[in-house]
PDB file of C-alpha atoms in Angstrom:
ATOM      1  CA  MET A   1       0.112  -0.467  -0.536  1.00 56.00           C
ATOM      2  CA  PRO A   2       1.616   3.607  -0.727  1.00 65.00           C
ATOM      3  CA  LEU A   3       2.010   5.527   1.999  1.00 60.00           C
ATOM      4  CA  ASN A   4      -0.218   8.612   1.552  1.00 74.00           C
ATOM      5  CA  THR A   5      -3.033   5.837   1.433  1.00 85.00           C
ATOM      6  CA  ARG A   6      -1.634   4.195   4.698  1.00 86.00           C
ATOM      7  CA  LEU A   7      -1.066   7.284   6.658  1.00 84.00           C
ATOM      8  CA  GLN A   8      -4.487   8.166   5.156  1.00 88.00           C
ATOM      9  CA  THR A   9      -5.770   4.339   6.271  1.00 91.00           C
ATOM     10  CA  ASP A  10      -4.627   4.677  10.120  1.00 91.00           C
ATOM     11  CA  LEU A  11      -5.613   8.752  10.168  1.00 91.00           C
ATOM     12  CA  LEU A  12      -9.112   7.913   9.619  1.00 90.00           C
ATOM     13  CA  ALA A  13      -8.201   5.597  12.511  1.00 92.00           C
ATOM     14  CA  ALA A  14      -8.067   7.919  14.892  1.00 94.00           C
ATOM     15  CA  PRO A  15     -10.796   8.552  18.137  1.00 95.00           C
ATOM     16  CA  LYS A  16     -12.807  11.581  16.989  1.00 95.00           C
ATOM     17  CA  ALA A  17     -11.354  12.625  20.943  1.00 96.00           C
ATOM     18  CA  ALA A  18      -8.161  13.081  19.810  1.00 95.00           C
ATOM     19  CA  LEU A  19      -8.098  13.665  16.268  1.00 96.00           C
ATOM     20  CA  TRP A  20     -10.520  16.736  17.081  1.00 96.00           C
ATOM     21  CA  PRO A  21      -8.863  18.698  18.944  1.00 97.00           C
ATOM     22  CA  GLY A  22      -5.370  18.168  17.114  1.00 97.00           C
ATOM     23  CA  LEU A  23      -7.001  19.617  14.285  1.00 97.00           C
ATOM     24  CA  ALA A  24      -8.045  22.447  16.552  1.00 98.00           C
ATOM     25  CA  GLY A  25      -4.959  23.132  16.940  1.00 98.00           C
ATOM     26  CA  LEU A  26      -3.385  23.904  13.953  1.00 98.00           C
ATOM     27  CA  LEU A  27      -5.918  26.701  14.091  1.00 98.00           C
ATOM     28  CA  PRO A  28      -3.323  29.382  16.097  1.00 98.00           C
ATOM     29  CA  PHE A  29      -0.313  28.339  13.391  1.00 98.00           C
ATOM     30  CA  ILE A  30      -2.858  28.785  10.285  1.00 98.00           C
ATOM     31  CA  ALA A  31      -4.486  32.813  11.039  1.00 97.00           C
ATOM     32  CA  GLY A  32      -0.403  33.138  12.492  1.00 97.00           C
ATOM     33  CA  ALA A  33       0.575  32.172   8.998  1.00 97.00           C
ATOM     34  CA  VAL A  34      -1.975  34.117   7.636  1.00 97.00           C
ATOM     35  CA  ALA A  35      -1.465  37.476  10.006  1.00 96.00           C
ATOM     36  CA  ARG A  36       2.418  37.633   9.726  1.00 95.00           C
ATOM     37  CA  TRP A  37       1.209  38.122   5.405  1.00 94.00           C
ATOM     38  CA  LEU A  38      -1.844  39.982   5.656  1.00 95.00           C
ATOM     39  CA  LEU A  39      -1.192  42.721   8.302  1.00 94.00           C
ATOM     40  CA  PRO A  40       0.908  46.377   9.166  1.00 94.00           C
ATOM     41  CA  ALA A  41       4.415  45.668  10.138  1.00 91.00           C
ATOM     42  CA  ALA A  42       3.407  46.824  13.443  1.00 90.00           C
ATOM     43  CA  ALA A  43       0.413  44.050  14.185  1.00 94.00           C
ATOM     44  CA  SER A  44       2.660  40.876  11.843  1.00 93.00           C
ATOM     45  CA  ASP A  45       5.343  41.727  14.532  1.00 93.00           C
ATOM     46  CA  TRP A  46       2.879  41.150  16.902  1.00 94.00           C
ATOM     47  CA  ALA A  47       1.114  37.618  15.138  1.00 95.00           C
ATOM     48  CA  GLY A  48       4.562  36.921  14.748  1.00 94.00           C
ATOM     49  CA  PHE A  49       5.339  36.290  18.099  1.00 95.00           C
ATOM     50  CA  ALA A  50       1.890  34.999  18.897  1.00 97.00           C
ATOM     51  CA  LEU A  51       2.933  31.992  16.612  1.00 97.00           C
ATOM     52  CA  LEU A  52       5.973  32.100  18.773  1.00 97.00           C
ATOM     53  CA  ALA A  53       4.887  31.508  21.671  1.00 98.00           C
ATOM     54  CA  TYR A  54       2.357  28.988  20.492  1.00 98.00           C
ATOM     55  CA  GLY A  55       4.845  27.354  18.897  1.00 98.00           C
ATOM     56  CA  ALA A  56       6.762  27.649  21.777  1.00 98.00           C
ATOM     57  CA  VAL A  57       3.024  25.622  24.286  1.00 98.00           C
ATOM     58  CA  ILE A  58       2.549  23.141  21.879  1.00 98.00           C
ATOM     59  CA  LEU A  59       5.994  22.224  21.147  1.00 98.00           C
ATOM     60  CA  THR A  60       6.300  21.363  24.753  1.00 97.00           C
ATOM     61  CA  PHE A  61       3.405  19.669  24.762  1.00 96.00           C
ATOM     62  CA  VAL A  62       3.751  16.797  22.597  1.00 96.00           C
ATOM     63  CA  GLY A  63       7.591  16.366  24.763  1.00 95.00           C
ATOM     64  CA  ALA A  64       5.450  15.916  27.283  1.00 94.00           C
ATOM     65  CA  ILE A  65       3.263  14.134  25.639  1.00 92.00           C
ATOM     66  CA  HIS A  66       6.985  11.512  26.272  1.00 91.00           C
ATOM     67  CA  TRP A  67       6.530  12.252  30.735  1.00 92.00           C
ATOM     68  CA  GLY A  68       2.757  10.381  30.668  1.00 90.00           C
ATOM     69  CA  LEU A  69       3.900   7.663  29.072  1.00 88.00           C
ATOM     70  CA  ALA A  70       7.025   7.236  30.624  1.00 87.00           C
ATOM     71  CA  LEU A  71       4.739   7.326  33.213  1.00 86.00           C
ATOM     72  CA  GLY A  72       2.566   5.038  32.848  1.00 84.00           C
ATOM     73  CA  LEU A  73       4.982   2.087  31.544  1.00 80.00           C
ATOM     74  CA  VAL A  74       6.065   2.920  35.495  1.00 78.00           C
ATOM     75  CA  HIS A  75       2.514   1.661  36.778  1.00 74.00           C
ATOM     76  CA  ALA A  76       1.855  -0.775  34.170  1.00 72.00           C
ATOM     77  CA  ARG A  77       4.735  -2.124  35.113  1.00 71.00           C
ATOM     78  CA  ASP A  78       5.415  -1.916  38.793  1.00 61.00           C
ATOM     79  CA  THR A  79       9.081  -0.608  38.578  1.00 67.00           C
ATOM     80  CA  ASP A  80      11.166   1.035  40.036  1.00 68.00           C
ATOM     81  CA  GLY A  81      10.854   3.631  36.886  1.00 65.00           C
ATOM     82  CA  GLU A  82      15.323   3.061  35.701  1.00 73.00           C
ATOM     83  CA  SER A  83      14.825   1.093  32.388  1.00 80.00           C
ATOM     84  CA  ALA A  84      15.678   3.120  29.950  1.00 81.00           C
ATOM     85  CA  SER A  85      12.661   3.479  28.238  1.00 82.00           C
ATOM     86  CA  ILE A  86      11.459   5.097  30.816  1.00 84.00           C
ATOM     87  CA  VAL A  87      14.450   7.188  32.170  1.00 87.00           C
ATOM     88  CA  PHE A  88      14.760   8.419  28.236  1.00 90.00           C
ATOM     89  CA  GLY A  89      11.082  10.304  28.222  1.00 90.00           C
ATOM     90  CA  TYR A  90      10.794  11.199  30.895  1.00 91.00           C
ATOM     91  CA  ALA A  91      15.100  12.921  30.464  1.00 93.00           C
ATOM     92  CA  TRP A  92      13.710  14.057  26.662  1.00 95.00           C
ATOM     93  CA  SER A  93       9.882  14.954  27.718  1.00 95.00           C
ATOM     94  CA  VAL A  94      11.483  18.302  28.857  1.00 97.00           C
ATOM     95  CA  VAL A  95      13.926  19.218  25.984  1.00 97.00           C
ATOM     96  CA  PRO A  96      11.272  20.513  23.429  1.00 98.00           C
ATOM     97  CA  ALA A  97      10.453  22.833  26.221  1.00 97.00           C
ATOM     98  CA  LEU A  98      13.499  24.101  26.466  1.00 98.00           C
ATOM     99  CA  VAL A  99      13.570  24.410  23.218  1.00 98.00           C
ATOM    100  CA  GLY A 100      10.864  26.383  22.977  1.00 98.00           C
ATOM    101  CA  TRP A 101      11.207  28.236  25.630  1.00 98.00           C
ATOM    102  CA  VAL A 102      15.214  29.701  24.149  1.00 98.00           C
ATOM    103  CA  ALA A 103      13.712  30.293  20.775  1.00 98.00           C
ATOM    104  CA  LEU A 104      11.060  32.753  22.717  1.00 97.00           C
ATOM    105  CA  LEU A 105      14.362  34.090  23.643  1.00 97.00           C
ATOM    106  CA  LEU A 106      15.013  34.988  20.409  1.00 96.00           C
ATOM    107  CA  PRO A 107      15.070  37.472  17.323  1.00 94.00           C
ATOM    108  CA  ALA A 108      11.927  35.910  14.759  1.00 92.00           C
ATOM    109  CA  THR A 109      12.902  35.034  12.321  1.00 93.00           C
ATOM    110  CA  LEU A 110      15.534  32.346  13.833  1.00 96.00           C
ATOM    111  CA  GLY A 111      13.067  31.384  16.945  1.00 97.00           C
ATOM    112  CA  LEU A 112      10.770  30.232  14.014  1.00 97.00           C
ATOM    113  CA  THR A 113      13.050  28.132  12.282  1.00 97.00           C
ATOM    114  CA  LEU A 114      14.134  26.873  15.843  1.00 98.00           C
ATOM    115  CA  LEU A 115      10.670  25.863  16.717  1.00 98.00           C
ATOM    116  CA  ALA A 116      10.605  24.845  13.045  1.00 98.00           C
ATOM    117  CA  LEU A 117      13.534  21.975  13.403  1.00 98.00           C
ATOM    118  CA  GLY A 118      12.429  21.081  16.657  1.00 98.00           C
ATOM    119  CA  PHE A 119       8.539  20.202  15.449  1.00 98.00           C
ATOM    120  CA  LEU A 120      10.321  18.045  13.114  1.00 98.00           C
ATOM    121  CA  VAL A 121      12.587  16.116  16.133  1.00 98.00           C
ATOM    122  CA  GLN A 122      10.048  15.266  18.145  1.00 97.00           C
ATOM    123  CA  LEU A 123       8.702  14.122  15.297  1.00 97.00           C
ATOM    124  CA  PHE A 124      11.350  11.781  14.164  1.00 97.00           C
ATOM    125  CA  ILE A 125      11.694  10.764  18.573  1.00 95.00           C
ATOM    126  CA  ASP A 126       7.381  10.230  18.159  1.00 94.00           C
ATOM    127  CA  ALA A 127       8.382   7.881  15.422  1.00 94.00           C
ATOM    128  CA  ARG A 128      10.842   6.449  16.985  1.00 90.00           C
ATOM    129  CA  LEU A 129       8.126   6.316  20.531  1.00 88.00           C
ATOM    130  CA  ALA A 130       5.888   4.644  18.870  1.00 89.00           C
ATOM    131  CA  ALA A 131       7.591   1.555  16.905  1.00 87.00           C
ATOM    132  CA  VAL A 132       9.175   0.548  20.241  1.00 83.00           C
ATOM    133  CA  HIS A 133       6.176   1.102  22.611  1.00 82.00           C
ATOM    134  CA  ARG A 134       3.546   0.528  19.353  1.00 86.00           C
ATOM    135  CA  LEU A 135       1.221   2.509  20.161  1.00 90.00           C
ATOM    136  CA  PRO A 136      -1.652   2.478  17.198  1.00 93.00           C
ATOM    137  CA  ALA A 137      -0.496   3.105  14.286  1.00 93.00           C
ATOM    138  CA  TRP A 138      -3.092   6.054  13.455  1.00 95.00           C
ATOM    139  CA  TYR A 139      -1.142   7.969  16.682  1.00 95.00           C
ATOM    140  CA  LEU A 140       2.228   8.418  14.078  1.00 94.00           C
ATOM    141  CA  ALA A 141      -0.161   9.449  10.772  1.00 95.00           C
ATOM    142  CA  LEU A 142      -1.385  12.498  13.524  1.00 96.00           C
ATOM    143  CA  ARG A 143       1.645  13.852  14.452  1.00 96.00           C
ATOM    144  CA  ILE A 144       2.780  13.432  10.689  1.00 95.00           C
ATOM    145  CA  LEU A 145      -0.105  15.287   9.882  1.00 96.00           C
ATOM    146  CA  LEU A 146       0.278  17.536  12.814  1.00 97.00           C
ATOM    147  CA  THR A 147       3.547  18.763  12.329  1.00 98.00           C
ATOM    148  CA  SER A 148       3.568  19.315   8.728  1.00 97.00           C
ATOM    149  CA  VAL A 149       1.153  20.935   8.860  1.00 98.00           C
ATOM    150  CA  VAL A 150       2.720  23.268  11.979  1.00 98.00           C
ATOM    151  CA  VAL A 151       5.664  23.825  10.051  1.00 98.00           C
ATOM    152  CA  GLY A 152       4.481  24.473   7.173  1.00 98.00           C
ATOM    153  CA  CYS A 153       3.170  27.585   8.669  1.00 98.00           C
ATOM    154  CA  LEU A 154       6.097  28.210  10.557  1.00 98.00           C
ATOM    155  CA  LEU A 155       7.746  28.481   7.423  1.00 97.00           C
ATOM    156  CA  VAL A 156       5.370  30.375   5.507  1.00 96.00           C
ATOM    157  CA  ALA A 157       5.840  33.285   8.275  1.00 96.00           C
ATOM    158  CA  LEU A 158       8.759  33.631   7.796  1.00 92.00           C
ATOM    159  CA  PRO A 159      10.191  35.716   4.940  1.00 85.00           C
ATOM    160  CA  ALA A 160       6.669  38.156   6.463  1.00 72.00           C
TER     161      ALA A 160
END
């Protein structure tokens, strides 16, 4: 089955309780990217910062998924939480928050670029996570869709 057909099939299997909030979360990215191009300079700068701040928050959110999964593994396995995958989950979960914070401290162009890279790295880590922990196929399909739109919006907003 071609990759795009497989992603579509997996995405259609996503629970609506996960799909709709994920898609709704794209609205500020889309609005921010469009506003960067359509608004006058001062308002465009504000829209760029709003996009940057929202991106930092969402990057933190997707990183926190790893903390939750690690905590769930500790509980499910009734373990002390020292296995490599659990330790990695806790450690990695804070990296996206740190990247988002640094992005907020940079000029808009550099911050938006750093966020785009952060989302791409996060997707790579999530693909590894999905394979190692055998997460449902819809999870990675949804992450690919959301990350593609997010990175596209961040990059579109760069030259504005």
